[in-house]
PDB file of C-alpha atoms in Angstrom:
ATOM      1  CA  MET A  16     102.599 156.633  14.533  1.00  0.00           C
ATOM      2  CA  LYS A  17      99.118 156.654  16.095  1.00  0.00           C
ATOM      3  CA  ALA A  18      97.595 156.713  12.609  1.00  0.00           C
ATOM      4  CA  ILE A  19      99.658 153.668  11.589  1.00  0.00           C
ATOM      5  CA  TYR A  20      98.431 151.725  14.636  1.00  0.00           C
ATOM      6  CA  LEU A  21      94.879 152.827  13.885  1.00  0.00           C
ATOM      7  CA  LEU A  22      95.111 151.557  10.310  1.00  0.00           C
ATOM      8  CA  LEU A  23      96.513 148.208  11.442  1.00  0.00           C
ATOM      9  CA  ALA A  24      93.674 147.874  13.950  1.00  0.00           C
ATOM     10  CA  LEU A  25      91.185 148.692  11.200  1.00  0.00           C
ATOM     11  CA  CYS A  26      92.677 146.022   8.925  1.00  0.00           C
ATOM     12  CA  ILE A  27      92.438 143.400  11.693  1.00  0.00           C
ATOM     13  CA  TYR A  28      88.858 144.392  12.478  1.00  0.00           C
ATOM     14  CA  CYS A  29      87.785 144.252   8.850  1.00  0.00           C
ATOM     15  CA  ASN A  30      89.489 140.891   8.332  1.00  0.00           C
ATOM     16  CA  SER A  31      87.742 139.353  11.343  1.00  0.00           C
ATOM     17  CA  SER A  32      84.282 140.903  11.150  1.00  0.00           C
ATOM     18  CA  ILE A  33      83.258 141.433   7.513  1.00  0.00           C
ATOM     19  CA  SER A  34      81.364 138.472   6.132  1.00  0.00           C
ATOM     20  CA  PHE A  35      82.112 138.849   2.433  1.00  0.00           C
ATOM     21  CA  SER A  36      85.393 137.640   1.012  1.00  0.00           C
ATOM     22  CA  GLN A  37      88.515 139.744   0.970  1.00  0.00           C
ATOM     23  CA  GLU A  38      91.247 139.815  -1.618  1.00  0.00           C
ATOM     24  CA  TYR A  39      94.873 140.572  -0.819  1.00  0.00           C
ATOM     25  CA  ALA A  40      97.685 141.787  -3.039  1.00  0.00           C
ATOM     26  CA  PHE A  41     101.355 142.719  -2.770  1.00  0.00           C
ATOM     27  CA  GLY A  42     102.765 144.854  -5.564  1.00  0.00           C
ATOM     28  CA  LEU A  43     105.460 147.176  -6.858  1.00  0.00           C
ATOM     29  CA  LYS A  44     105.073 150.637  -8.339  1.00  0.00           C
ATOM     30  CA  GLY A  45     107.073 153.340 -10.085  1.00  0.00           C
ATOM     31  CA  GLY A  46     106.317 156.710 -11.594  1.00  0.00           C
ATOM     32  CA  LEU A  47     107.069 160.376 -12.176  1.00  0.00           C
ATOM     33  CA  ASN A  48     106.188 163.524 -10.257  1.00  0.00           C
ATOM     34  CA  THR A  49     106.285 167.321 -10.181  1.00  0.00           C
ATOM     35  CA  ASN A  50     106.809 169.350  -7.006  1.00  0.00           C
ATOM     36  CA  SER A  51     105.564 172.829  -5.987  1.00  0.00           C
ATOM     37  CA  ILE A  52     107.694 175.080  -3.743  1.00  0.00           C
ATOM     38  CA  GLY A  53     107.989 178.806  -2.923  1.00  0.00           C
ATOM     39  CA  ASP A  54     109.102 181.957  -4.757  1.00  0.00           C
ATOM     40  CA  ILE A  55     112.478 183.550  -4.023  1.00  0.00           C
ATOM     41  CA  ASN A  56     112.681 187.342  -3.638  1.00  0.00           C
ATOM     42  CA  SER A  57     116.179 188.648  -4.397  1.00  0.00           C
ATOM     43  CA  ARG A  58     117.027 191.691  -2.284  1.00  0.00           C
ATOM     44  CA  GLY A  59     118.431 194.032  -4.909  1.00  0.00           C
ATOM     45  CA  GLY A  60     120.104 196.286  -2.368  1.00  0.00           C
ATOM     46  CA  SER A  61     122.368 193.443  -1.278  1.00  0.00           C
ATOM     47  CA  ILE A  62     123.830 193.383  -4.802  1.00  0.00           C
ATOM     48  CA  ALA A  63     124.072 197.090  -5.622  1.00  0.00           C
ATOM     49  CA  ALA A  64     122.794 200.305  -4.058  1.00  0.00           C
ATOM     50  CA  GLY A  65     119.387 201.229  -5.421  1.00  0.00           C
ATOM     51  CA  LYS A  66     118.884 197.981  -7.318  1.00  0.00           C
ATOM     52  CA  ALA A  67     115.251 196.838  -7.223  1.00  0.00           C
ATOM     53  CA  ASP A  68     114.150 193.543  -5.742  1.00  0.00           C
ATOM     54  CA  GLU A  69     113.525 190.729  -8.214  1.00  0.00           C
ATOM     55  CA  LEU A  70     111.149 187.805  -7.785  1.00  0.00           C
ATOM     56  CA  PHE A  71     112.031 184.317  -9.097  1.00  0.00           C
ATOM     57  CA  SER A  72     109.336 181.666  -9.334  1.00  0.00           C
ATOM     58  CA  PRO A  73     110.377 177.998  -9.191  1.00  0.00           C
ATOM     59  CA  LYS A  74     110.297 175.818 -12.289  1.00  0.00           C
ATOM     60  CA  GLN A  75     109.012 172.271 -11.970  1.00  0.00           C
ATOM     61  CA  ASP A  76     111.355 169.491 -13.049  1.00  0.00           C
ATOM     62  CA  ILE A  77     110.489 165.806 -13.300  1.00  0.00           C
ATOM     63  CA  GLY A  78     111.242 163.630 -10.296  1.00  0.00           C
ATOM     64  CA  TYR A  79     110.545 159.950  -9.777  1.00  0.00           C
ATOM     65  CA  LEU A  80     109.206 157.458  -7.244  1.00  0.00           C
ATOM     66  CA  ILE A  81     109.587 153.744  -6.615  1.00  0.00           C
ATOM     67  CA  GLY A  82     107.920 151.643  -3.973  1.00  0.00           C
ATOM     68  CA  GLY A  83     105.652 148.836  -2.937  1.00  0.00           C
ATOM     69  CA  TYR A  84     102.193 148.326  -1.487  1.00  0.00           C
ATOM     70  CA  PHE A  85      99.883 145.909   0.289  1.00  0.00           C
ATOM     71  CA  MET A  86      96.211 146.009  -0.677  1.00  0.00           C
ATOM     72  CA  ILE A  87      93.119 144.584   1.015  1.00  0.00           C
ATOM     73  CA  GLU A  88      89.865 144.650  -0.977  1.00  0.00           C
ATOM     74  CA  PHE A  89      86.326 144.237   0.339  1.00  0.00           C
ATOM     75  CA  LYS A  90      84.259 144.086  -2.854  1.00  0.00           C
ATOM     76  CA  ARG A  91      84.315 147.750  -4.012  1.00  0.00           C
ATOM     77  CA  PHE A  92      86.234 149.139  -1.030  1.00  0.00           C
ATOM     78  CA  PHE A  93      89.977 148.822  -0.467  1.00  0.00           C
ATOM     79  CA  ILE A  94      92.688 149.726   2.035  1.00  0.00           C
ATOM     80  CA  ARG A  95      96.170 150.300   0.597  1.00  0.00           C
ATOM     81  CA  PRO A  96      99.252 151.108   2.716  1.00  0.00           C
ATOM     82  CA  GLU A  97     102.410 151.896   0.705  1.00  0.00           C
ATOM     83  CA  LEU A  98     106.117 152.496   1.267  1.00  0.00           C
ATOM     84  CA  ASN A  99     107.762 154.692  -1.386  1.00  0.00           C
ATOM     85  CA  TYR A 100     111.061 156.422  -2.083  1.00  0.00           C
ATOM     86  CA  VAL A 101     110.422 159.788  -3.759  1.00  0.00           C
ATOM     87  CA  ASP A 102     112.876 162.093  -5.557  1.00  0.00           C
ATOM     88  CA  LEU A 103     111.758 165.748  -5.939  1.00  0.00           C
ATOM     89  CA  GLN A 104     113.358 168.324  -8.222  1.00  0.00           C
ATOM     90  CA  ASN A 105     112.888 172.010  -9.106  1.00  0.00           C
ATOM     91  CA  HIS A 106     115.068 174.880 -10.266  1.00  0.00           C
ATOM     92  CA  TYR A 107     115.232 178.696 -10.324  1.00  0.00           C
ATOM     93  CA  ASP A 108     116.412 180.619 -13.377  1.00  0.00           C
ATOM     94  CA  PHE A 109     118.719 183.117 -11.672  1.00  0.00           C
ATOM     95  CA  PRO A 110     120.401 185.865 -13.775  1.00  0.00           C
ATOM     96  CA  ARG A 111     123.746 184.122 -14.249  1.00  0.00           C
ATOM     97  CA  ARG A 112     122.869 180.430 -14.082  1.00  0.00           C
ATOM     98  CA  LYS A 113     120.220 177.929 -13.077  1.00  0.00           C
ATOM     99  CA  SER A 114     120.103 176.839  -9.443  1.00  0.00           C
ATOM    100  CA  LYS A 115     118.817 173.299  -8.844  1.00  0.00           C
ATOM    101  CA  TRP A 116     116.592 172.415  -5.889  1.00  0.00           C
ATOM    102  CA  THR A 117     116.687 168.724  -4.945  1.00  0.00           C
ATOM    103  CA  THR A 118     115.432 166.642  -2.073  1.00  0.00           C
ATOM    104  CA  SER A 119     114.132 163.145  -1.430  1.00  0.00           C
ATOM    105  CA  LYS A 120     111.932 161.397   1.093  1.00  0.00           C
ATOM    106  CA  PHE A 121     110.523 158.117   2.237  1.00  0.00           C
ATOM    107  CA  GLU A 122     106.762 158.240   2.475  1.00  0.00           C
ATOM    108  CA  ILE A 123     104.066 156.011   3.951  1.00  0.00           C
ATOM    109  CA  PRO A 124     100.657 156.705   2.368  1.00  0.00           C
ATOM    110  CA  LEU A 125      97.681 155.071   4.127  1.00  0.00           C
ATOM    111  CA  LEU A 126      94.884 155.054   1.567  1.00  0.00           C
ATOM    112  CA  VAL A 127      91.209 154.141   1.653  1.00  0.00           C
ATOM    113  CA  GLY A 128      89.428 153.847  -1.694  1.00  0.00           C
ATOM    114  CA  TYR A 129      86.197 152.969  -3.465  1.00  0.00           C
ATOM    115  CA  GLU A 130      85.543 151.640  -6.975  1.00  0.00           C
ATOM    116  CA  ILE A 131      82.975 154.111  -8.348  1.00  0.00           C
ATOM    117  CA  VAL A 132      82.613 152.319 -11.683  1.00  0.00           C
ATOM    118  CA  LYS A 133      84.705 149.484 -13.045  1.00  0.00           C
ATOM    119  CA  PRO A 134      87.671 149.980 -13.597  1.00  0.00           C
ATOM    120  CA  VAL A 135      87.887 153.453 -11.976  1.00  0.00           C
ATOM    121  CA  SER A 136      88.465 153.975  -8.232  1.00  0.00           C
ATOM    122  CA  VAL A 137      88.948 157.080  -6.120  1.00  0.00           C
ATOM    123  CA  TYR A 138      90.831 157.245  -2.828  1.00  0.00           C
ATOM    124  CA  ALA A 139      92.162 159.517  -0.105  1.00  0.00           C
ATOM    125  CA  GLY A 140      94.287 159.277   3.011  1.00  0.00           C
ATOM    126  CA  PRO A 141      97.173 160.710   5.028  1.00  0.00           C
ATOM    127  CA  ASN A 142     100.757 160.632   3.817  1.00  0.00           C
ATOM    128  CA  PHE A 143     103.608 160.397   6.367  1.00  0.00           C
ATOM    129  CA  ASN A 144     106.785 161.977   4.985  1.00  0.00           C
ATOM    130  CA  PHE A 145     110.387 161.519   6.164  1.00  0.00           C
ATOM    131  CA  PHE A 146     112.517 164.041   4.266  1.00  0.00           C
ATOM    132  CA  ASP A 147     116.214 164.148   3.483  1.00  0.00           C
ATOM    133  CA  GLU A 148     118.019 167.500   3.485  1.00  0.00           C
ATOM    134  CA  ILE A 149     117.125 170.037   0.771  1.00  0.00           C
ATOM    135  CA  GLN A 150     119.946 171.092  -1.538  1.00  0.00           C
ATOM    136  CA  LEU A 151     119.724 174.458  -3.370  1.00  0.00           C
ATOM    137  CA  GLU A 152     122.794 175.264  -5.466  1.00  0.00           C
ATOM    138  CA  GLY A 153     124.627 178.421  -4.476  1.00  0.00           C
ATOM    139  CA  VAL A 154     123.366 178.778  -0.893  1.00  0.00           C
ATOM    140  CA  GLN A 155     126.111 179.729   1.566  1.00  0.00           C
ATOM    141  CA  VAL A 156     126.509 179.650   5.339  1.00  0.00           C
ATOM    142  CA  THR A 157     127.363 183.234   6.385  1.00  0.00           C
ATOM    143  CA  SER A 158     126.674 185.685   9.203  1.00  0.00           C
ATOM    144  CA  TYR A 159     123.332 186.437   7.484  1.00  0.00           C
ATOM    145  CA  SER A 160     122.105 182.881   6.999  1.00  0.00           C
ATOM    146  CA  ASP A 161     122.784 179.418   8.401  1.00  0.00           C
ATOM    147  CA  GLY A 162     122.382 177.810   4.987  1.00  0.00           C
ATOM    148  CA  GLY A 163     119.156 176.122   4.017  1.00  0.00           C
ATOM    149  CA  PRO A 164     116.554 175.918   2.758  1.00  0.00           C
ATOM    150  CA  ASP A 165     115.214 174.356   5.934  1.00  0.00           C
ATOM    151  CA  ILE A 166     112.206 172.083   6.144  1.00  0.00           C
ATOM    152  CA  ASP A 167     110.517 169.965   8.797  1.00  0.00           C
ATOM    153  CA  ARG A 168     112.000 166.506   8.290  1.00  0.00           C
ATOM    154  CA  ASN A 169     108.821 164.687   9.389  1.00  0.00           C
ATOM    155  CA  THR A 170     105.537 165.974   7.972  1.00  0.00           C
ATOM    156  CA  VAL A 171     102.026 164.766   7.211  1.00  0.00           C
ATOM    157  CA  GLY A 172     100.270 165.449   3.912  1.00  0.00           C
ATOM    158  CA  LEU A 173      96.891 164.567   2.452  1.00  0.00           C
ATOM    159  CA  ASN A 174      96.577 162.376  -0.638  1.00  0.00           C
ATOM    160  CA  ILE A 175      93.650 162.327  -3.048  1.00  0.00           C
ATOM    161  CA  GLY A 176      93.702 160.418  -6.308  1.00  0.00           C
ATOM    162  CA  VAL A 177      92.096 158.329  -8.998  1.00  0.00           C
ATOM    163  CA  MET A 178      93.174 154.850 -10.078  1.00  0.00           C
ATOM    164  CA  VAL A 179      92.356 152.860 -13.201  1.00  0.00           C
ATOM    165  CA  ARG A 180      92.805 149.089 -12.847  1.00  0.00           C
ATOM    166  CA  TYR A 181      93.127 146.412 -15.510  1.00  0.00           C
ATOM    167  CA  ASN A 182      93.770 142.865 -14.313  1.00  0.00           C
ATOM    168  CA  ARG A 183      96.904 143.199 -12.187  1.00  0.00           C
ATOM    169  CA  PHE A 184      97.955 146.606 -13.538  1.00  0.00           C
ATOM    170  CA  ASN A 185      97.034 149.990 -12.044  1.00  0.00           C
ATOM    171  CA  ILE A 186      97.520 153.523 -13.360  1.00  0.00           C
ATOM    172  CA  ASP A 187      97.395 156.035 -10.548  1.00  0.00           C
ATOM    173  CA  LEU A 188      97.129 159.866 -10.689  1.00  0.00           C
ATOM    174  CA  ARG A 189      97.685 161.379  -7.249  1.00  0.00           C
ATOM    175  CA  TYR A 190      97.840 164.834  -5.675  1.00  0.00           C
ATOM    176  CA  GLU A 191      99.498 165.337  -2.303  1.00  0.00           C
ATOM    177  CA  MET A 192      98.783 168.567  -0.451  1.00  0.00           C
ATOM    178  CA  GLY A 193     100.804 169.658   2.553  1.00  0.00           C
ATOM    179  CA  THR A 194      98.915 170.382   5.757  1.00  0.00           C
ATOM    180  CA  LYS A 195     101.332 173.019   7.079  1.00  0.00           C
ATOM    181  CA  GLN A 196     102.850 176.134   5.493  1.00  0.00           C
ATOM    182  CA  THR A 197     106.593 176.658   5.752  1.00  0.00           C
ATOM    183  CA  GLU A 198     108.104 179.780   7.292  1.00  0.00           C
ATOM    184  CA  GLU A 199     109.743 182.542   5.237  1.00  0.00           C
ATOM    185  CA  GLU A 200     113.530 182.131   5.296  1.00  0.00           C
ATOM    186  CA  LEU A 201     116.545 184.332   4.505  1.00  0.00           C
ATOM    187  CA  LEU A 202     119.099 182.732   2.172  1.00  0.00           C
ATOM    188  CA  ASP A 203     122.583 183.989   1.294  1.00  0.00           C
ATOM    189  CA  ILE A 204     123.359 182.944  -2.286  1.00  0.00           C
ATOM    190  CA  ASN A 205     126.672 183.179  -4.139  1.00  0.00           C
ATOM    191  CA  ASN A 206     126.197 186.397  -6.123  1.00  0.00           C
ATOM    192  CA  GLY A 207     129.280 185.917  -8.296  1.00  0.00           C
ATOM    193  CA  ALA A 208     128.025 182.576  -9.609  1.00  0.00           C
ATOM    194  CA  PHE A 209     124.244 183.089  -9.667  1.00  0.00           C
ATOM    195  CA  GLY A 210     123.578 186.850  -9.729  1.00  0.00           C
ATOM    196  CA  VAL A 211     121.533 186.751  -6.504  1.00  0.00           C
ATOM    197  CA  ASN A 212     122.828 187.606  -3.033  1.00  0.00           C
ATOM    198  CA  LEU A 213     120.538 187.932   0.003  1.00  0.00           C
ATOM    199  CA  ALA A 214     117.129 186.527  -0.843  1.00  0.00           C
ATOM    200  CA  ASP A 215     113.897 185.588   0.902  1.00  0.00           C
ATOM    201  CA  LEU A 216     112.399 182.166   0.284  1.00  0.00           C
ATOM    202  CA  ARG A 217     108.697 182.931   0.574  1.00  0.00           C
ATOM    203  CA  ALA A 218     106.432 180.784   2.734  1.00  0.00           C
ATOM    204  CA  TYR A 219     104.637 178.044   0.804  1.00  0.00           C
ATOM    205  CA  THR A 220     102.508 174.956   1.267  1.00  0.00           C
ATOM    206  CA  PRO A 221     104.277 172.077  -0.510  1.00  0.00           C
ATOM    207  CA  SER A 222     102.359 169.901  -2.944  1.00  0.00           C
ATOM    208  CA  THR A 223     103.201 167.073  -5.331  1.00  0.00           C
ATOM    209  CA  LEU A 224     101.445 165.674  -8.395  1.00  0.00           C
ATOM    210  CA  SER A 225     102.439 162.145  -9.414  1.00  0.00           C
ATOM    211  CA  LEU A 226     101.562 159.598 -12.080  1.00  0.00           C
ATOM    212  CA  SER A 227     102.539 155.991 -11.444  1.00  0.00           C
ATOM    213  CA  LEU A 228     102.142 152.475 -12.785  1.00  0.00           C
ATOM    214  CA  SER A 229     101.848 149.520 -10.422  1.00  0.00           C
ATOM    215  CA  ILE A 230     101.491 145.767 -10.757  1.00  0.00           C
ATOM    216  CA  ASP A 231     100.199 143.152  -8.322  1.00  0.00           C
ATOM    217  CA  ILE A 232     103.097 140.709  -7.977  1.00  0.00           C
ATOM    218  CA  PHE A 233     101.135 138.379  -5.679  1.00  0.00           C
ATOM    219  CA  ARG A 234      97.365 138.274  -5.446  1.00  0.00           C
ATOM    220  CA  THR A 235      94.868 135.939  -3.734  1.00  0.00           C
ATOM    221  CA  ASP A 236      91.885 136.539  -6.064  1.00  0.00           C
ATOM    222  CA  GLY A 237      89.436 135.675  -3.294  1.00  0.00           C
ATOM    223  CA  LYS A 238      91.517 132.924  -1.690  1.00  0.00           C
ATOM    224  CA  SER A 239      93.096 132.993   1.747  1.00  0.00           C
ATOM    225  CA  ILE A 240      96.052 135.326   2.295  1.00  0.00           C
ATOM    226  CA  SER A 241      98.153 132.230   3.057  1.00  0.00           C
ATOM    227  CA  ASP A 242      97.694 131.159  -0.587  1.00  0.00           C
ATOM    228  CA  LEU A 243     100.046 133.955  -1.617  1.00  0.00           C
ATOM    229  CA  PHE A 244     102.959 131.810  -0.520  1.00  0.00           C
ATOM    230  CA  LYS A 245     102.005 128.373  -1.865  1.00  0.00           C
ATOM    231  CA  ASN A 246     104.134 126.716  -4.525  1.00  0.00           C
ATOM    232  CA  ASP A 247     101.324 124.704  -6.112  1.00  0.00           C
ATOM    233  CA  GLY A 248      98.711 125.710  -8.671  1.00  0.00           C
ATOM    234  CA  ASN A 249      96.612 127.393  -5.975  1.00  0.00           C
ATOM    235  CA  CYS A 250      99.119 130.123  -5.243  1.00  0.00           C
ATOM    236  CA  GLY A 251      98.235 133.768  -5.599  1.00  0.00           C
ATOM    237  CA  CYS A 252     101.034 134.555  -8.029  1.00  0.00           C
ATOM    238  CA  PRO A 253     100.055 136.069 -11.387  1.00  0.00           C
ATOM    239  CA  TYR A 254     102.404 133.892 -13.431  1.00  0.00           C
ATOM    240  CA  LYS A 255     101.502 130.269 -12.703  1.00  0.00           C
TER     241      LYS A 255
END
């Protein structure tokens, strides 16, 4: 929350103290993503005496994101807070059937960027994540495990990305890297259905790669921010 207050203070300072004109925009965005998680080590001895351990690496499935943003531009610099809903999906190819990993989150990226050459900009900034519960098919609550996988519900990541802008459209390629590694966790999986019993979810640092398309729904184009809401020909809407 301190970072959010800091960004708001920065926006107010920039708006009041920078002499050159600012441009403001509200927009919507949507896109696709892939998610990186940890390996699962199946304890072979929990299935049959003498059976060797087996390691399963996660497969990346396509998730999606939808959201909105507010953008303040100072010539080649910009500040862009966003609010997004993100769906994340993976799976493991266990011996008897595939086990899906799904979760979702609301995220608040706070981005600062610079246009290096028209129309290409680069940016970076923190990402505040608010996760829903993770679902991994086949995991059971037993005397060995309390279910799971478990994850910190509120985390902070780091975003870096590149954006290509054309008029009111933006194409955005972004990489989010977690700032904290998870802890290794014991899972008890339904052996009859999936062919894995006791298994260790290895520690990992989560990361997400996303590609999105956004459009400025309202834009001032150098006018006052109040012009976004006018009904006459001076409004900041793209479709006059």
